[in-house]
Amino acid sequence: MTGFLAGLAIRDTAGFVAGVLFLLVGLAAIGVSGGYPVGTLLHMGPGYFPVVLGALLVIIGVASMVRAVAVTTVTPDTAAVRIALQPLLVVGAAVLVFAGGIDRIGLIPSVFATALLACMAGPKPKLLEGGLIAAALSAMAAGIFFYGLKLPFTLF
Amino acid sequence: MDLFAHLATGFGVALTPDNFLYCLLGATLGTLVGVLPGIGPLTTIAMLLPLTFKMTPVASLIMLSGIYYGAHHAGSTTAIMLNTPGDPSSLVICLDGHPMARQGRAGPALCIAAFGSFFAGSFGVLLMALFSPPLAGVALRFAAPEYACLVLVALIATVVLARGRFLLNVGMSVLGLLLGTVGTDIESGTMRFTFGSPNLADGINFIIIAVGVFAFAEVISNLGRDRIGRTPAAPLRSLWPRRSDLAAAWKPILRGTVLGSALGLLPGTGPMVSSFAAYSLERQLAKDRSRFGNGAIEGVAGPEAANNAAAITHFIPMLTLGIPAGAAMALMLGAMLVQGIAPGPRMISEHPDVFWGLLASMWLGNLMLLVLNLPLVGIWIRLLTIPYRILVPAILVFCCIGVYSVNNSSFDVVLAAGFGVLGYAFSMLRCQPMPLIVGFILGPVLEQSLRRALLLSRGDLATFVMRPISLTLLIFAAGLILYAALSWYRDGRRQALPGVR
Amino acid sequence: MLARRGLAGFAIAAAIGLRGVPDARADTYPSKPVRLLVAFPPGGPSDVLARIVGQQLNAELGQSVIVDNRPGAGGNVAAEIAVKQAPDGYALLLANNSILAANAFLYKRLSFDPLTDFAPVTLIGRQPNILVVSPSLGVGSVAQLIALAKARPGQLNFASSGNGTAAHLAGELFRLRAGIDIVHVAYPGVAPALTDLISDQVQMMFATSVAAIPFMKGGTLRGLAVTTAQRSSAMPDLPTMMEAGLPDFEATTWHGLVAPARTPAPIVTQLNTATIDALHQPDVARRLTGLGVDVVGSTPEEFATYIKSESIKWGDVIKRAGVHIG
């Protein structure tokens, strides 16, 4: 039993995960677009194309997973993968802060908050430097986009 | 010679002090605004359109087209320096332009891009002067079956020729095609994958995906690498291209120019296809394919030339048929109508001063861009000496504003954040984002053309093989698949026999 | 009370030619920039029209008018934003026939009511459509086209710039009124549709005059009739659809300015006056004509009546043709 499992070990983790991703998206696509009129090859409905694509993704996903298991050589850099969690979260948060703020609190506060947060994404964040950068970027954004290009923003 | 008389008229119009100044102003404004990530020619022209109402028709067109090709070219600067495409056509430039910048070779990359786009622009203008009316007819030979087959060729080429793993590339393409189906189906009005949100009813804008998957994902992985201990950016080497760079680049520029000029005549394919086709071609012709994606100068020269040649030849169907290729050209069309000039078959004979003046100004504008951009190279590469921790907030802020201004929608910014996370996941999984983007852009063209071709033929598949152009394209597609299968088989045998490598 | 004071103030202001007597709210209007929501992306006819009118309104109102594009869902995104704005005259919507007369019937769910959620300001103008055919079809009149379609049922196609667009609905109206069997073919915009019409892939289309006339002059397309009630000054030889034998056939793309409902009447009146003044500027009129817009400039009441009648007409067409989005 253990020998059997060892024989089935996932040797290419990245390829396997990508396969799972394709499989799930493919299944979801088939599930959702099955609700649209599908039609036939010669008279395609709005659901035809997405259903075909979903089925393709399922096939590719399964094939990738099989390949990740069946492959005999371990890709050397697979082990070195480490998720950069802090940058991921901070960059995501900075962008979301902009999205949440721009229609409510205006251009300058949104840019300031986003820039300040973005300054905290690096390894050794410095608050004062971040504040200065954020202030400078706010002024630049207002100058270029509001006064220069006259884009429809509110400043505050 | 008729042509010389026409060109003399044109330069007479373009070289009046006023028009010359508007050309310079347009090219400069286009360059300055075009380098902002996410803000491409379309937004720039739309914002500055009211400024041109008070000008003469010729002057306003000269300035707007200056903005158009200025912003077009500037997009590649952002792609090279920040790995963020300003518009679809400069996306491909990221692939090798940005690695060059990371190796301290931003100067040569920017210079070659500037030379390439000047050469391509000049060629496009010449083509326009010589053959506008006959070339316009090319657009009319491409109907739904031809577009469907053309897109098929492009998609197959992407999957076969892209680097990385074949299976994952196919998966990413299909994922891109699927993303392209989001929104209202134009034929039936069915809303697909919108989950009841009107924000998704018109589909996802390209800028959102490009900024997310390229710019945001790049920032996250760079910061992540910093934590683990990134090697500092390579020191800046020479500003100017070496003799070997020029030797490597001139042929790609030539090929890209010809390819881009040809594809620019087809309004239905959109702006990305020409630069992408040129990239695939260069990669295919290269002796050492592994250099591509790691800073091959051919990967900058070819696509940039193709992109700018197409940007000029897009004017041919617009001016002579009134058929715009893409939204920016549609806006130019609107600008002409506002000035009381109706593009169409009779435009050249009815408004010779406008046509030839615009043509002459386009060549002058391209010359100005070259003169303007070479000194700017020195300034742009200073960007790389800015510590990355300062660059990060600037990139994020400008990208957010760029994404927001596409539709003035904060929903789009949230979506871009999501694509950033997805893009980072792709880079972790070593999935190439390029096939995804290509699939996304070409997917709607493929689906709509396929369905329309079958609707018009009332469900007869023969429509694809009875038409000479689509048949040729189909044979070409089959050839690509055969080629891929053969090389796969060959590689497989080589791997199966240890010691052969 | 407030409204009456506002009205009186407005009358005085108008009489002495002043804009902005302090005290009453409506009298100080506008005291800050006015946002003009546009339901379509930069570059489209609506956007260009908004920028032309907006620039002149700027001069008329003495405040900058900021064009704010909120494209999406056939104009519904912008309309939803517009109805949520404070009814103070600082947020306006450049609406068209889709938003005000068709979308309520095309979409299953609409979070606004086009007839009650807006205060109409003025009908800016109409873009006539022309029924164009490819010359190789060999028909020279609407009657001949109908005869041909009856002889070859289900074989002729009409192009449109997408499901539910004005071009599509006009085609459906034609199909219903003429009693013919023609097939709808949707394109992602007017330009690709016209390309296929010129190259003979499809046989007919209702195209805006501005898009169609250059091709008609060049001989690559043949115009059969205009869809307005009167003949067009740009193409005086072209009969109207009504003259061509289809009674009551009118199908135009129109653009009008609306404010959120409950915007004070004096502000609506002021905006109406300012917009009509702007439309009467020779420069503005010339540019709009270039865009193919027949300038109207109606009163708010006339515009409200027009919206209602258009809504009834297109609601009927959409229901009978079975067109829907969503």
JSON list of C-alpha atoms in Angstrom, two decimals, chain B residues 42-43 46-51 53-55 139-145 184-191 196 198-199 201-202 267 320-324 327 330-331 334-335 337-340 342-346 350 404-410 448 452 455-456 458 467, chain C residues 41-44 47-48 51-52 55-56 67-74 76-77 80-81 107 109 154-157 161-164 168 183-188 191-192 194-196 198-199 201-202 210 214-215 217-220 283 286-291 324-326:
[
{"chain": "B", "resi": 42, "resn": "LEU", "atom": "CA", "xyz": [-7.96, 56.29, -26.17]},
{"chain": "B", "resi": 43, "resn": "THR", "atom": "CA", "xyz": [-8.29, 58.08, -22.83]},
{"chain": "B", "resi": 46, "resn": "ALA", "atom": "CA", "xyz": [-10.98, 61.62, -25.45]},
{"chain": "B", "resi": 47, "resn": "MET", "atom": "CA", "xyz": [-9.82, 64.00, -22.72]},
{"chain": "B", "resi": 48, "resn": "LEU", "atom": "CA", "xyz": [-8.12, 66.37, -25.13]},
{"chain": "B", "resi": 49, "resn": "LEU", "atom": "CA", "xyz": [-10.82, 66.26, -27.81]},
{"chain": "B", "resi": 50, "resn": "PRO", "atom": "CA", "xyz": [-12.63, 69.45, -26.69]},
{"chain": "B", "resi": 51, "resn": "LEU", "atom": "CA", "xyz": [-9.36, 71.37, -27.01]},
{"chain": "B", "resi": 53, "resn": "PHE", "atom": "CA", "xyz": [-12.93, 72.05, -31.40]},
{"chain": "B", "resi": 54, "resn": "LYS", "atom": "CA", "xyz": [-11.68, 75.56, -31.98]},
{"chain": "B", "resi": 55, "resn": "MET", "atom": "CA", "xyz": [-8.92, 74.53, -34.37]},
{"chain": "B", "resi": 139, "resn": "ALA", "atom": "CA", "xyz": [-10.37, 45.08, -45.34]},
{"chain": "B", "resi": 140, "resn": "LEU", "atom": "CA", "xyz": [-13.38, 44.12, -47.44]},
{"chain": "B", "resi": 141, "resn": "ARG", "atom": "CA", "xyz": [-11.96, 40.70, -48.33]},
{"chain": "B", "resi": 142, "resn": "PHE", "atom": "CA", "xyz": [-12.03, 39.67, -44.69]},
{"chain": "B", "resi": 143, "resn": "ALA", "atom": "CA", "xyz": [-15.47, 38.60, -43.49]},
{"chain": "B", "resi": 144, "resn": "ALA", "atom": "CA", "xyz": [-16.52, 36.31, -40.65]},
{"chain": "B", "resi": 145, "resn": "PRO", "atom": "CA", "xyz": [-15.01, 33.04, -42.01]},
{"chain": "B", "resi": 184, "resn": "THR", "atom": "CA", "xyz": [-23.50, 40.24, -22.80]},
{"chain": "B", "resi": 185, "resn": "ASP", "atom": "CA", "xyz": [-23.55, 37.97, -25.84]},
{"chain": "B", "resi": 186, "resn": "ILE", "atom": "CA", "xyz": [-24.07, 40.34, -28.78]},
{"chain": "B", "resi": 187, "resn": "GLU", "atom": "CA", "xyz": [-26.09, 37.86, -30.77]},
{"chain": "B", "resi": 188, "resn": "SER", "atom": "CA", "xyz": [-28.64, 36.70, -28.22]},
{"chain": "B", "resi": 189, "resn": "GLY", "atom": "CA", "xyz": [-28.34, 39.32, -25.49]},
{"chain": "B", "resi": 190, "resn": "THR", "atom": "CA", "xyz": [-27.70, 36.60, -22.89]},
{"chain": "B", "resi": 191, "resn": "MET", "atom": "CA", "xyz": [-25.53, 37.79, -20.02]},
{"chain": "B", "resi": 196, "resn": "GLY", "atom": "CA", "xyz": [-26.29, 39.73, -11.99]},
{"chain": "B", "resi": 198, "resn": "PRO", "atom": "CA", "xyz": [-24.23, 45.30, -14.40]},
{"chain": "B", "resi": 199, "resn": "ASN", "atom": "CA", "xyz": [-20.51, 46.05, -13.94]},
{"chain": "B", "resi": 201, "resn": "ALA", "atom": "CA", "xyz": [-22.40, 43.25, -18.47]},
{"chain": "B", "resi": 202, "resn": "ASP", "atom": "CA", "xyz": [-19.95, 44.64, -21.01]},
{"chain": "B", "resi": 267, "resn": "PRO", "atom": "CA", "xyz": [-9.74, 46.50, -38.79]},
{"chain": "B", "resi": 320, "resn": "THR", "atom": "CA", "xyz": [-10.74, 55.61, -47.11]},
{"chain": "B", "resi": 321, "resn": "LEU", "atom": "CA", "xyz": [-13.60, 53.39, -45.96]},
{"chain": "B", "resi": 322, "resn": "GLY", "atom": "CA", "xyz": [-14.71, 55.07, -42.76]},
{"chain": "B", "resi": 323, "resn": "ILE", "atom": "CA", "xyz": [-14.06, 51.80, -40.93]},
{"chain": "B", "resi": 324, "resn": "PRO", "atom": "CA", "xyz": [-12.17, 52.32, -37.67]},
{"chain": "B", "resi": 327, "resn": "ALA", "atom": "CA", "xyz": [-11.80, 52.40, -30.19]},
{"chain": "B", "resi": 330, "resn": "ALA", "atom": "CA", "xyz": [-13.32, 55.31, -33.82]},
{"chain": "B", "resi": 331, "resn": "LEU", "atom": "CA", "xyz": [-12.66, 58.40, -31.75]},
{"chain": "B", "resi": 334, "resn": "GLY", "atom": "CA", "xyz": [-15.71, 61.08, -34.48]},
{"chain": "B", "resi": 335, "resn": "ALA", "atom": "CA", "xyz": [-13.25, 63.96, -34.34]},
{"chain": "B", "resi": 337, "resn": "LEU", "atom": "CA", "xyz": [-17.07, 64.13, -38.30]},
{"chain": "B", "resi": 338, "resn": "VAL", "atom": "CA", "xyz": [-17.29, 66.92, -35.74]},
{"chain": "B", "resi": 339, "resn": "GLN", "atom": "CA", "xyz": [-15.07, 68.98, -38.03]},
{"chain": "B", "resi": 340, "resn": "GLY", "atom": "CA", "xyz": [-17.40, 68.30, -40.94]},
{"chain": "B", "resi": 342, "resn": "ALA", "atom": "CA", "xyz": [-16.65, 62.53, -43.57]},
{"chain": "B", "resi": 343, "resn": "PRO", "atom": "CA", "xyz": [-14.04, 59.83, -44.12]},
{"chain": "B", "resi": 344, "resn": "GLY", "atom": "CA", "xyz": [-14.91, 57.44, -46.88]},
{"chain": "B", "resi": 345, "resn": "PRO", "atom": "CA", "xyz": [-14.19, 56.54, -50.45]},
{"chain": "B", "resi": 346, "resn": "ARG", "atom": "CA", "xyz": [-14.25, 60.14, -51.58]},
{"chain": "B", "resi": 350, "resn": "GLU", "atom": "CA", "xyz": [-12.78, 65.92, -51.55]},
{"chain": "B", "resi": 404, "resn": "TYR", "atom": "CA", "xyz": [-10.34, 53.27, -12.54]},
{"chain": "B", "resi": 405, "resn": "SER", "atom": "CA", "xyz": [-10.37, 55.69, -15.47]},
{"chain": "B", "resi": 406, "resn": "VAL", "atom": "CA", "xyz": [-11.15, 53.01, -18.04]},
{"chain": "B", "resi": 407, "resn": "ASN", "atom": "CA", "xyz": [-14.81, 53.00, -17.01]},
{"chain": "B", "resi": 408, "resn": "ASN", "atom": "CA", "xyz": [-14.66, 55.33, -13.99]},
{"chain": "B", "resi": 409, "resn": "SER", "atom": "CA", "xyz": [-15.57, 52.29, -11.99]},
{"chain": "B", "resi": 410, "resn": "SER", "atom": "CA", "xyz": [-14.19, 51.26, -8.60]},
{"chain": "B", "resi": 448, "resn": "GLN", "atom": "CA", "xyz": [-18.48, 35.95, -32.88]},
{"chain": "B", "resi": 452, "resn": "ARG", "atom": "CA", "xyz": [-21.74, 34.75, -37.60]},
{"chain": "B", "resi": 455, "resn": "LEU", "atom": "CA", "xyz": [-25.45, 32.04, -39.27]},
{"chain": "B", "resi": 456, "resn": "LEU", "atom": "CA", "xyz": [-24.78, 33.67, -42.64]},
{"chain": "B", "resi": 458, "resn": "ARG", "atom": "CA", "xyz": [-27.26, 28.97, -42.59]},
{"chain": "B", "resi": 467, "resn": "ARG", "atom": "CA", "xyz": [-13.41, 30.88, -49.63]},
{"chain": "C", "resi": 41, "resn": "PRO", "atom": "CA", "xyz": [-17.30, 55.01, -23.37]},
{"chain": "C", "resi": 42, "resn": "PRO", "atom": "CA", "xyz": [-15.12, 57.84, -24.64]},
{"chain": "C", "resi": 43, "resn": "GLY", "atom": "CA", "xyz": [-15.24, 58.19, -28.38]},
{"chain": "C", "resi": 44, "resn": "GLY", "atom": "CA", "xyz": [-18.79, 57.07, -29.10]},
{"chain": "C", "resi": 47, "resn": "ASP", "atom": "CA", "xyz": [-19.46, 60.99, -25.62]},
{"chain": "C", "resi": 48, "resn": "VAL", "atom": "CA", "xyz": [-18.53, 63.33, -28.44]},
{"chain": "C", "resi": 51, "resn": "ARG", "atom": "CA", "xyz": [-18.17, 67.01, -24.91]},
{"chain": "C", "resi": 52, "resn": "ILE", "atom": "CA", "xyz": [-19.48, 69.42, -27.55]},
{"chain": "C", "resi": 55, "resn": "GLN", "atom": "CA", "xyz": [-18.07, 72.75, -23.39]},
{"chain": "C", "resi": 56, "resn": "GLN", "atom": "CA", "xyz": [-20.70, 75.28, -24.41]},
{"chain": "C", "resi": 67, "resn": "VAL", "atom": "CA", "xyz": [-17.94, 64.75, -18.56]},
{"chain": "C", "resi": 68, "resn": "ASP", "atom": "CA", "xyz": [-18.00, 61.54, -16.51]},
{"chain": "C", "resi": 69, "resn": "ASN", "atom": "CA", "xyz": [-18.16, 58.36, -18.61]},
{"chain": "C", "resi": 70, "resn": "ARG", "atom": "CA", "xyz": [-19.83, 55.46, -16.81]},
{"chain": "C", "resi": 71, "resn": "PRO", "atom": "CA", "xyz": [-20.28, 52.91, -19.58]},
{"chain": "C", "resi": 72, "resn": "GLY", "atom": "CA", "xyz": [-21.90, 49.53, -19.13]},
{"chain": "C", "resi": 73, "resn": "ALA", "atom": "CA", "xyz": [-25.00, 47.43, -19.67]},
{"chain": "C", "resi": 74, "resn": "GLY", "atom": "CA", "xyz": [-26.48, 49.50, -22.50]},
{"chain": "C", "resi": 76, "resn": "ASN", "atom": "CA", "xyz": [-27.97, 51.15, -17.29]},
{"chain": "C", "resi": 77, "resn": "VAL", "atom": "CA", "xyz": [-24.80, 51.60, -15.20]},
{"chain": "C", "resi": 80, "resn": "GLU", "atom": "CA", "xyz": [-28.38, 53.75, -11.95]},
{"chain": "C", "resi": 81, "resn": "ILE", "atom": "CA", "xyz": [-25.68, 56.14, -10.78]},
{"chain": "C", "resi": 107, "resn": "TYR", "atom": "CA", "xyz": [-33.80, 43.87, -19.41]},
{"chain": "C", "resi": 109, "resn": "ARG", "atom": "CA", "xyz": [-34.58, 43.66, -13.92]},
{"chain": "C", "resi": 154, "resn": "GLY", "atom": "CA", "xyz": [-35.61, 33.62, -44.50]},
{"chain": "C", "resi": 155, "resn": "GLN", "atom": "CA", "xyz": [-32.77, 34.28, -46.91]},
{"chain": "C", "resi": 156, "resn": "LEU", "atom": "CA", "xyz": [-32.06, 37.99, -46.49]},
{"chain": "C", "resi": 157, "resn": "ASN", "atom": "CA", "xyz": [-30.12, 39.25, -43.45]},
{"chain": "C", "resi": 161, "resn": "SER", "atom": "CA", "xyz": [-24.52, 46.78, -33.97]},
{"chain": "C", "resi": 162, "resn": "GLY", "atom": "CA", "xyz": [-25.67, 44.26, -31.36]},
{"chain": "C", "resi": 163, "resn": "ASN", "atom": "CA", "xyz": [-28.74, 42.73, -29.76]},
{"chain": "C", "resi": 164, "resn": "GLY", "atom": "CA", "xyz": [-31.16, 45.38, -28.52]},
{"chain": "C", "resi": 168, "resn": "HIS", "atom": "CA", "xyz": [-31.59, 46.00, -34.26]},
{"chain": "C", "resi": 183, "resn": "VAL", "atom": "CA", "xyz": [-32.68, 37.27, -40.24]},
{"chain": "C", "resi": 184, "resn": "HIS", "atom": "CA", "xyz": [-30.92, 39.43, -37.67]},
{"chain": "C", "resi": 185, "resn": "VAL", "atom": "CA", "xyz": [-27.10, 39.31, -37.70]},
{"chain": "C", "resi": 186, "resn": "ALA", "atom": "CA", "xyz": [-25.37, 41.10, -34.79]},
{"chain": "C", "resi": 187, "resn": "TYR", "atom": "CA", "xyz": [-21.96, 42.76, -35.03]},
{"chain": "C", "resi": 188, "resn": "PRO", "atom": "CA", "xyz": [-19.79, 44.26, -32.31]},
{"chain": "C", "resi": 191, "resn": "ALA", "atom": "CA", "xyz": [-18.15, 49.67, -38.37]},
{"chain": "C", "resi": 192, "resn": "PRO", "atom": "CA", "xyz": [-17.85, 45.88, -38.77]},
{"chain": "C", "resi": 194, "resn": "LEU", "atom": "CA", "xyz": [-21.07, 48.25, -42.50]},
{"chain": "C", "resi": 195, "resn": "THR", "atom": "CA", "xyz": [-17.92, 46.42, -43.68]},
{"chain": "C", "resi": 196, "resn": "ASP", "atom": "CA", "xyz": [-19.93, 43.25, -44.19]},
{"chain": "C", "resi": 198, "resn": "ILE", "atom": "CA", "xyz": [-20.34, 46.73, -48.33]},
{"chain": "C", "resi": 199, "resn": "SER", "atom": "CA", "xyz": [-18.74, 43.38, -49.07]},
{"chain": "C", "resi": 201, "resn": "GLN", "atom": "CA", "xyz": [-22.22, 39.40, -46.64]},
{"chain": "C", "resi": 202, "resn": "VAL", "atom": "CA", "xyz": [-25.45, 40.92, -45.34]},
{"chain": "C", "resi": 210, "resn": "VAL", "atom": "CA", "xyz": [-23.63, 59.98, -40.51]},
{"chain": "C", "resi": 214, "resn": "PRO", "atom": "CA", "xyz": [-20.32, 58.76, -47.11]},
{"chain": "C", "resi": 215, "resn": "PHE", "atom": "CA", "xyz": [-20.84, 55.25, -48.52]},
{"chain": "C", "resi": 217, "resn": "LYS", "atom": "CA", "xyz": [-22.13, 59.19, -51.96]},
{"chain": "C", "resi": 218, "resn": "GLY", "atom": "CA", "xyz": [-19.28, 56.86, -52.87]},
{"chain": "C", "resi": 219, "resn": "GLY", "atom": "CA", "xyz": [-21.71, 54.43, -54.47]},
{"chain": "C", "resi": 220, "resn": "THR", "atom": "CA", "xyz": [-20.77, 51.47, -52.25]},
{"chain": "C", "resi": 283, "resn": "ASP", "atom": "CA", "xyz": [-20.34, 76.46, -33.64]},
{"chain": "C", "resi": 286, "resn": "ARG", "atom": "CA", "xyz": [-22.38, 73.03, -36.93]},
{"chain": "C", "resi": 287, "resn": "ARG", "atom": "CA", "xyz": [-20.46, 70.36, -34.99]},
{"chain": "C", "resi": 288, "resn": "LEU", "atom": "CA", "xyz": [-23.61, 68.48, -34.06]},
{"chain": "C", "resi": 289, "resn": "THR", "atom": "CA", "xyz": [-24.74, 68.55, -37.69]},
{"chain": "C", "resi": 290, "resn": "GLY", "atom": "CA", "xyz": [-21.35, 67.10, -38.62]},
{"chain": "C", "resi": 291, "resn": "LEU", "atom": "CA", "xyz": [-22.07, 64.26, -36.20]},
{"chain": "C", "resi": 324, "resn": "HIS", "atom": "CA", "xyz": [-34.44, 40.51, -24.56]},
{"chain": "C", "resi": 325, "resn": "ILE", "atom": "CA", "xyz": [-31.14, 41.05, -22.77]},
{"chain": "C", "resi": 326, "resn": "GLY", "atom": "CA", "xyz": [-30.08, 39.35, -19.57]}
]
